Amino acid sequence: MHQVVWITGASSGIGAALVAEYARQGWLVIATARRETLLNQVARSSGFSERISLLPADLTDLEALPSLVDRAWSIHGGIDCCILNAGIGQWGSVAGTTLSVEQRLFALNYWSPIATIKALLPKMERAGFGRIVGISSIASQFGQRKLAAYSASKAALHVYFESLREELYQSPVRVQIISPGSARTQIMQASLTEGGKPLNKSGKAQEQGMDPAKLARAIWRFAQGRGFHAVVAGKDRLALPLHHFFPKIFYRILRRNYARK
């Protein structure tokens, strides 16, 4: 019997790669994002379009999320795994970024997955099975200039999942969170600037980042196990022990790199 996965933010980047990977592994995939045209392209390019159901939606419409969860659940009569991947980046100083931009960021990166969990969790608990996987970021582990709101939104999601894990200690529902490093996606191009417009340029970290398909395979493997948190990254994972044990050196390196740009 096929397992069912619901993937949000499925129209590009890591989400699109996850759709292809789960379909390749034989899962029935429900793919959600705002743009149905892009979802269709993702399904066709996967080579397994017959296993993929499209469920386009605006995930920032929090009031509509309970009914969206109902629709997703009804497609195959249940959901074995939900991957909350939808998110948006941000690039701008704290002083220059408008509050409305930061609110937009938190609406998709934090409030949307939380509202989805609140609607989905009771269904999974009644069914006696389920797994909820949050996609955070390595940026959630330390602060950087011009990434304050993005890092904070992902850090908030991470701590929320840690708290939820403790609440579900004896539940049949498992929660996990994954912190990817830089990947070759369009996240920088789509990132919100201080005024809320797309940045429309890539960064060196993204250009040299992990292949999204390789990242998706690593996420799929981790989400079959019992671990809670995984960092899936290349060389940038070295930032974590450096930040933890030698923060002064870590920020000295960051400032030097920033000055070279």
mmCIF file of N, CA, C and O in Angstrom, residues 6 30-40 53-59 68 71 75:
data_model
loop_
_atom_site.group_PDB
_atom_site.id
_atom_site.type_symbol
_atom_site.label_atom_id
_atom_site.label_comp_id
_atom_site.label_asym_id
_atom_site.label_seq_id
_atom_site.Cartn_x
_atom_site.Cartn_y
_atom_site.Cartn_z
ATOM 1 N N TRP A 6 2.298 14.921 2.038
ATOM 2 C CA TRP A 6 1.828 16.243 1.619
ATOM 3 C C TRP A 6 3.003 17.205 1.761
ATOM 4 O O TRP A 6 3.573 17.346 2.846
ATOM 5 N N ILE A 30 0.995 14.768 -2.479
ATOM 6 C CA ILE A 30 0.104 15.916 -2.610
ATOM 7 C C ILE A 30 0.988 17.157 -2.603
ATOM 8 O O ILE A 30 1.728 17.388 -1.636
ATOM 9 N N ALA A 31 0.953 17.920 -3.676
ATOM 10 C CA ALA A 31 1.859 19.062 -3.841
ATOM 11 C C ALA A 31 1.084 20.366 -3.741
ATOM 12 O O ALA A 31 0.119 20.583 -4.487
ATOM 13 N N THR A 32 1.524 21.230 -2.834
ATOM 14 C CA THR A 32 0.830 22.503 -2.602
ATOM 15 C C THR A 32 1.777 23.686 -2.775
ATOM 16 O O THR A 32 2.901 23.675 -2.277
ATOM 17 N N ALA A 33 1.293 24.681 -3.492
ATOM 18 C CA ALA A 33 1.947 25.984 -3.640
ATOM 19 C C ALA A 33 0.906 26.906 -4.254
ATOM 20 O O ALA A 33 -0.192 26.470 -4.630
ATOM 21 N N ARG A 34 1.233 28.174 -4.367
ATOM 22 C CA ARG A 34 0.255 29.122 -4.913
ATOM 23 C C ARG A 34 0.010 28.920 -6.408
ATOM 24 O O ARG A 34 -1.116 28.979 -6.867
ATOM 25 N N ARG A 35 1.075 28.681 -7.174
ATOM 26 C CA ARG A 35 0.965 28.709 -8.634
ATOM 27 C C ARG A 35 0.769 27.309 -9.210
ATOM 28 O O ARG A 35 1.690 26.498 -9.237
ATOM 29 N N GLU A 36 -0.430 27.054 -9.692
ATOM 30 C CA GLU A 36 -0.768 25.738 -10.231
ATOM 31 C C GLU A 36 0.043 25.421 -11.481
ATOM 32 O O GLU A 36 0.398 24.263 -11.720
ATOM 33 N N THR A 37 0.353 26.443 -12.287
ATOM 34 C CA THR A 37 1.151 26.222 -13.495
ATOM 35 C C THR A 37 2.503 25.621 -13.155
ATOM 36 O O THR A 37 2.951 24.657 -13.797
ATOM 37 N N LEU A 38 3.152 26.157 -12.145
ATOM 38 C CA LEU A 38 4.456 25.626 -11.740
ATOM 39 C C LEU A 38 4.321 24.236 -11.133
ATOM 40 O O LEU A 38 5.185 23.374 -11.337
ATOM 41 N N LEU A 39 3.253 24.001 -10.390
ATOM 42 C CA LEU A 39 3.027 22.668 -9.826
ATOM 43 C C LEU A 39 2.870 21.636 -10.943
ATOM 44 O O LEU A 39 3.379 20.508 -10.845
ATOM 45 N N ASN A 40 2.166 22.009 -11.999
ATOM 46 C CA ASN A 40 2.025 21.112 -13.146
ATOM 47 C C ASN A 40 3.373 20.787 -13.768
ATOM 48 O O ASN A 40 3.645 19.636 -14.130
ATOM 49 N N SER A 53 -0.759 14.513 -6.826
ATOM 50 C CA SER A 53 -2.005 15.285 -6.824
ATOM 51 C C SER A 53 -1.665 16.737 -6.510
ATOM 52 O O SER A 53 -0.894 17.013 -5.584
ATOM 53 N N LEU A 54 -2.249 17.651 -7.275
ATOM 54 C CA LEU A 54 -1.974 19.075 -7.080
ATOM 55 C C LEU A 54 -3.057 19.698 -6.206
ATOM 56 O O LEU A 54 -4.252 19.469 -6.405
ATOM 57 N N LEU A 55 -2.617 20.475 -5.238
ATOM 58 C CA LEU A 55 -3.538 21.165 -4.331
ATOM 59 C C LEU A 55 -3.058 22.610 -4.177
ATOM 60 O O LEU A 55 -2.464 22.982 -3.157
ATOM 61 N N PRO A 56 -3.288 23.457 -5.181
ATOM 62 C CA PRO A 56 -2.818 24.844 -5.095
ATOM 63 C C PRO A 56 -3.548 25.617 -4.015
ATOM 64 O O PRO A 56 -4.752 25.423 -3.793
ATOM 65 N N ALA A 57 -2.819 26.484 -3.320
ATOM 66 C CA ALA A 57 -3.418 27.267 -2.239
ATOM 67 C C ALA A 57 -2.463 28.370 -1.821
ATOM 68 O O ALA A 57 -1.239 28.265 -2.006
ATOM 69 N N ASP A 58 -3.028 29.421 -1.254
ATOM 70 C CA ASP A 58 -2.250 30.488 -0.631
ATOM 71 C C ASP A 58 -2.070 30.119 0.838
ATOM 72 O O ASP A 58 -3.009 30.209 1.629
ATOM 73 N N LEU A 59 -0.882 29.713 1.197
ATOM 74 C CA LEU A 59 -0.634 29.204 2.546
ATOM 75 C C LEU A 59 -0.567 30.305 3.602
ATOM 76 O O LEU A 59 -0.481 30.009 4.789
ATOM 77 N N LEU A 68 -8.188 23.609 4.032
ATOM 78 C CA LEU A 68 -7.159 23.065 3.147
ATOM 79 C C LEU A 68 -6.648 21.728 3.677
ATOM 80 O O LEU A 68 -6.454 20.770 2.918
ATOM 81 N N ARG A 71 -9.119 19.095 2.860
ATOM 82 C CA ARG A 71 -9.048 18.697 1.447
ATOM 83 C C ARG A 71 -7.847 17.791 1.204
ATOM 84 O O ARG A 71 -7.952 16.785 0.489
ATOM 85 N N ILE A 75 -7.982 13.507 -0.011
ATOM 86 C CA ILE A 75 -7.525 13.047 -1.331
ATOM 87 C C ILE A 75 -7.248 11.554 -1.322
ATOM 88 O O ILE A 75 -7.667 10.812 -2.225
#
